[in-house]
Tab-separated table of C-alpha atoms in Angstrom:
chain	number	residue	atom	x	y	z
R	1	MET	CA	62.112	49.000	84.728
R	2	ALA	CA	60.624	46.199	82.877
R	3	ARG	CA	62.611	47.407	80.330
R	4	ARG	CA	65.517	47.686	82.203
R	5	ARG	CA	65.237	43.708	83.052
R	6	ARG	CA	64.898	42.866	79.728
R	7	LEU	CA	68.233	44.832	78.273
R	8	ASP	CA	70.018	43.076	81.207
R	9	ARG	CA	68.584	39.796	80.305
R	10	LEU	CA	69.741	39.959	76.241
R	11	SER	CA	72.863	41.119	77.513
R	12	GLY	CA	72.924	38.083	79.097
R	13	ILE	CA	72.202	36.017	76.909
R	14	SER	CA	74.303	38.013	74.277
R	15	ARG	CA	77.503	37.293	76.604
R	16	ILE	CA	76.378	33.713	77.036
R	17	TRP	CA	76.771	33.106	73.225
R	18	ALA	CA	79.599	34.911	73.074
R	19	GLU	CA	81.525	32.507	75.322
R	20	THR	CA	79.889	29.558	73.766
R	21	GLY	CA	82.526	27.563	71.179
R	22	PRO	CA	81.741	26.667	67.938
R	23	THR	CA	80.561	22.875	68.148
R	24	SER	CA	78.014	24.158	70.930
R	25	ARG	CA	77.325	26.944	67.992
R	26	PHE	CA	76.686	24.711	65.503
R	27	LEU	CA	74.370	22.180	67.363
R	28	ILE	CA	71.875	25.004	67.928
R	29	GLY	CA	72.080	26.277	64.849
R	30	THR	CA	71.630	22.458	64.012
R	31	LEU	CA	68.516	22.227	65.898
R	32	ILE	CA	67.503	25.537	64.965
R	33	ILE	CA	67.332	24.518	61.191
R	34	ALA	CA	65.816	21.437	61.951
R	35	ALA	CA	63.049	22.951	64.553
R	36	ILE	CA	62.022	25.338	61.101
R	37	GLY	CA	61.906	22.640	58.669
R	38	LEU	CA	59.558	20.558	60.253
R	39	ILE	CA	57.437	23.860	61.351
R	40	GLY	CA	57.622	24.065	57.230
R	41	LEU	CA	55.882	20.655	56.250
R	42	THR	CA	53.092	21.485	58.550
R	43	PRO	CA	50.135	23.313	56.367
R	44	LYS	CA	50.873	26.986	56.247
R	45	THR	CA	47.610	29.208	55.499
R	46	LEU	CA	46.343	32.559	56.832
R	47	PHE	CA	42.989	33.669	55.781
R	48	ASN	CA	42.916	30.906	53.259
R	49	THR	CA	46.306	32.820	51.613
R	50	GLU	CA	49.626	30.403	52.148
R	51	LEU	CA	52.156	31.628	53.788
R	52	VAL	CA	55.818	31.101	51.825
R	53	TRP	CA	58.188	29.835	53.905
R	54	PRO	CA	61.959	30.141	54.057
R	55	TYR	CA	64.942	27.745	53.296
R	56	ALA	CA	66.284	28.412	56.567
R	57	SER	CA	69.274	25.972	54.777
R	58	LEU	CA	70.618	28.077	52.861
R	59	ILE	CA	70.591	30.365	55.739
R	60	ALA	CA	72.719	27.749	57.593
R	61	ALA	CA	75.154	27.674	54.984
R	62	VAL	CA	75.325	31.045	54.106
R	63	GLY	CA	76.673	31.974	57.913
R	64	TRP	CA	78.288	28.668	58.833
R	65	GLY	CA	80.563	29.314	55.468
R	66	ARG	CA	81.699	32.777	56.760
R	67	SER	CA	84.080	30.417	59.363
R	68	GLY	CA	85.919	28.162	56.712
R	69	LEU	CA	85.064	24.829	55.341
R	70	GLY	CA	84.134	22.125	57.262
R	71	PHE	CA	83.356	18.429	57.540
R	72	ARG	CA	80.697	18.836	59.663
R	73	PRO	CA	78.728	21.717	58.375
R	74	MET	CA	78.951	19.919	54.675
R	75	THR	CA	77.468	16.834	56.150
R	76	VAL	CA	74.518	18.467	58.451
R	77	LEU	CA	74.012	20.485	55.127
R	78	ILE	CA	73.685	17.638	52.720
R	79	LEU	CA	71.694	15.841	55.186
R	80	PHE	CA	69.119	18.948	55.315
R	81	GLY	CA	69.070	18.897	50.962
R	82	PHE	CA	68.020	15.063	50.821
R	83	ALA	CA	65.249	15.812	53.503
R	84	GLN	CA	64.440	19.027	50.954
R	85	ASP	CA	64.619	16.812	48.210
R	86	VAL	CA	62.369	14.589	49.741
R	87	SER	CA	59.812	17.124	51.020
R	88	ALA	CA	59.763	19.534	47.775
R	89	TYR	CA	59.352	16.062	45.510
R	90	ALA	CA	63.000	17.582	43.732
R	91	PRO	CA	65.144	14.927	42.371
R	92	LEU	CA	67.627	13.658	45.241
R	93	GLY	CA	70.981	15.801	45.341
R	94	CYS	CA	69.302	19.421	44.194
R	95	PHE	CA	69.164	21.082	47.059
R	96	GLY	CA	72.010	19.237	48.757
R	97	PHE	CA	74.205	20.710	46.017
R	98	ILE	CA	72.470	24.631	46.415
R	99	ASN	CA	73.672	23.925	50.006
R	100	LEU	CA	76.989	23.163	49.494
R	101	ALA	CA	77.617	25.337	46.064
R	102	THR	CA	75.644	28.252	48.992
R	103	PHE	CA	78.633	27.118	51.727
R	104	GLY	CA	81.283	27.271	49.548
R	105	GLY	CA	80.689	30.883	48.070
R	106	SER	CA	80.301	31.822	51.593
R	107	SER	CA	83.317	30.511	52.633
R	108	LEU	CA	85.323	32.110	49.348
R	109	ILE	CA	83.785	35.069	49.912
R	110	ALA	CA	84.470	35.451	53.475
R	111	ARG	CA	88.370	33.691	52.987
R	112	ALA	CA	88.873	36.648	49.818
R	113	PHE	CA	86.898	39.586	51.102
R	114	ASP	CA	85.782	39.388	54.974
R	115	ARG	CA	88.702	39.057	57.589
R	116	ASP	CA	87.405	41.999	59.786
R	117	ARG	CA	83.698	41.221	59.276
R	118	ASN	CA	82.822	44.415	57.266
R	119	PRO	CA	79.363	44.978	57.922
R	120	LEU	CA	78.852	45.907	53.969
R	121	ILE	CA	79.976	42.218	53.627
R	122	ASN	CA	77.959	41.243	55.703
R	123	THR	CA	74.870	42.282	54.179
R	124	VAL	CA	75.494	42.000	50.131
R	125	ALA	CA	76.973	38.712	50.673
R	126	PRO	CA	74.251	36.274	51.459
R	127	VAL	CA	72.061	39.011	49.011
R	128	LEU	CA	74.699	37.606	46.044
R	129	LEU	CA	74.826	34.492	47.434
R	130	TYR	CA	70.601	33.622	47.898
R	131	ALA	CA	70.467	35.193	44.401
R	132	ILE	CA	72.946	32.855	43.083
R	133	ALA	CA	71.026	29.930	45.314
R	134	PHE	CA	67.599	30.912	44.267
R	135	LEU	CA	69.026	31.248	40.631
R	136	LEU	CA	70.028	27.217	40.851
R	137	VAL	CA	66.527	26.657	42.895
R	138	TRP	CA	64.883	27.689	39.572
R	139	LEU	CA	66.824	26.550	36.546
R	140	PHE	CA	66.763	22.860	38.811
R	141	ALA	CA	62.475	22.762	38.894
R	142	SER	CA	62.833	23.989	35.298
R	143	PHE	CA	65.001	21.117	34.144
R	144	SER	CA	63.294	18.729	36.034
R	145	GLY	CA	59.697	19.869	35.288
R	146	ASN	CA	60.643	20.120	31.602
R	147	HIS	CA	59.333	23.808	31.460
R	148	LEU	CA	60.386	27.102	33.167
R	149	VAL	CA	58.745	27.518	36.647
R	150	GLN	CA	57.203	30.722	37.270
R	151	LEU	CA	59.963	33.163	39.465
R	152	SER	CA	57.345	34.993	41.295
R	153	PRO	CA	57.330	31.905	44.236
R	154	LEU	CA	60.740	32.065	43.996
R	155	VAL	CA	61.082	35.492	44.351
R	156	ASN	CA	58.791	35.386	47.562
R	157	VAL	CA	60.982	32.979	49.084
R	158	PHE	CA	64.189	34.645	48.666
R	159	VAL	CA	62.271	38.015	50.193
R	160	VAL	CA	61.552	35.919	53.167
R	161	THR	CA	64.801	33.645	53.470
R	162	TYR	CA	66.547	37.140	53.582
R	163	ILE	CA	64.583	38.007	56.388
R	164	LEU	CA	64.573	35.294	58.420
R	165	HIS	CA	68.466	36.118	57.920
R	166	ILE	CA	68.662	39.316	59.022
R	167	LEU	CA	66.820	38.024	62.556
R	168	ILE	CA	68.663	35.220	63.076
R	169	ALA	CA	72.251	35.383	61.079
R	170	PRO	CA	74.376	35.737	64.277
R	171	VAL	CA	73.094	32.069	65.511
R	172	PHE	CA	75.481	30.788	62.707
R	173	ASP	CA	78.537	32.915	63.087
R	174	LEU	CA	80.765	29.814	65.369
R	175	GLY	CA	82.793	32.719	66.056
R	176	ARG	CA	86.027	32.272	63.893
R	177	ARG	CA	87.705	33.933	61.531
R	178	VAL	CA	88.771	32.756	58.846
R	179	GLY	CA	92.318	32.931	58.185
R	180	PRO	CA	95.196	32.109	55.676
R	181	LEU	CA	95.487	29.111	53.249
R	182	THR	CA	98.079	27.164	55.757
R	183	GLY	CA	100.247	25.435	53.411
R	184	ASN	CA	102.632	26.197	50.683
R	185	MET	CA	101.179	26.777	47.287
R	186	THR	CA	103.917	26.146	44.936
């Protein structure tokens, strides 16, 4: 009986989410990223082991990019990028650039290959986009530190970010499908 109530609750939530517009979905996604970012500023240790914290703004960049290019997502990704720059002591603009590059790449892949939201593209595209984004993080960190940064911490963050992506990616689907380019390309 309890299982039935949980299933009814979940189906109710998914029905409400399906009826929610792009602006509400965008605001909810923004709040989730802000909450994850704020929690990430607190000390995270468990049994004297430092916990790995995901780059949640990359998840938003991948998710929002699937719905096409938009000014609001780009603005929020730049703001979250500056917040990441400050919290990670990175040069200003690094994470904003990485977020926008990931957003643009996600939009490009969606426009070129993902017209009908193919499950294979749903799985492969985020892995490819996160790999490129973390390569950019590694390059920026290595250049700004004047030495090659170890890859193992970034690989750990990559894995945790992808696991979080699996769990919360549907929240960042704005409900719009990418259509053909408008206008004449002559």
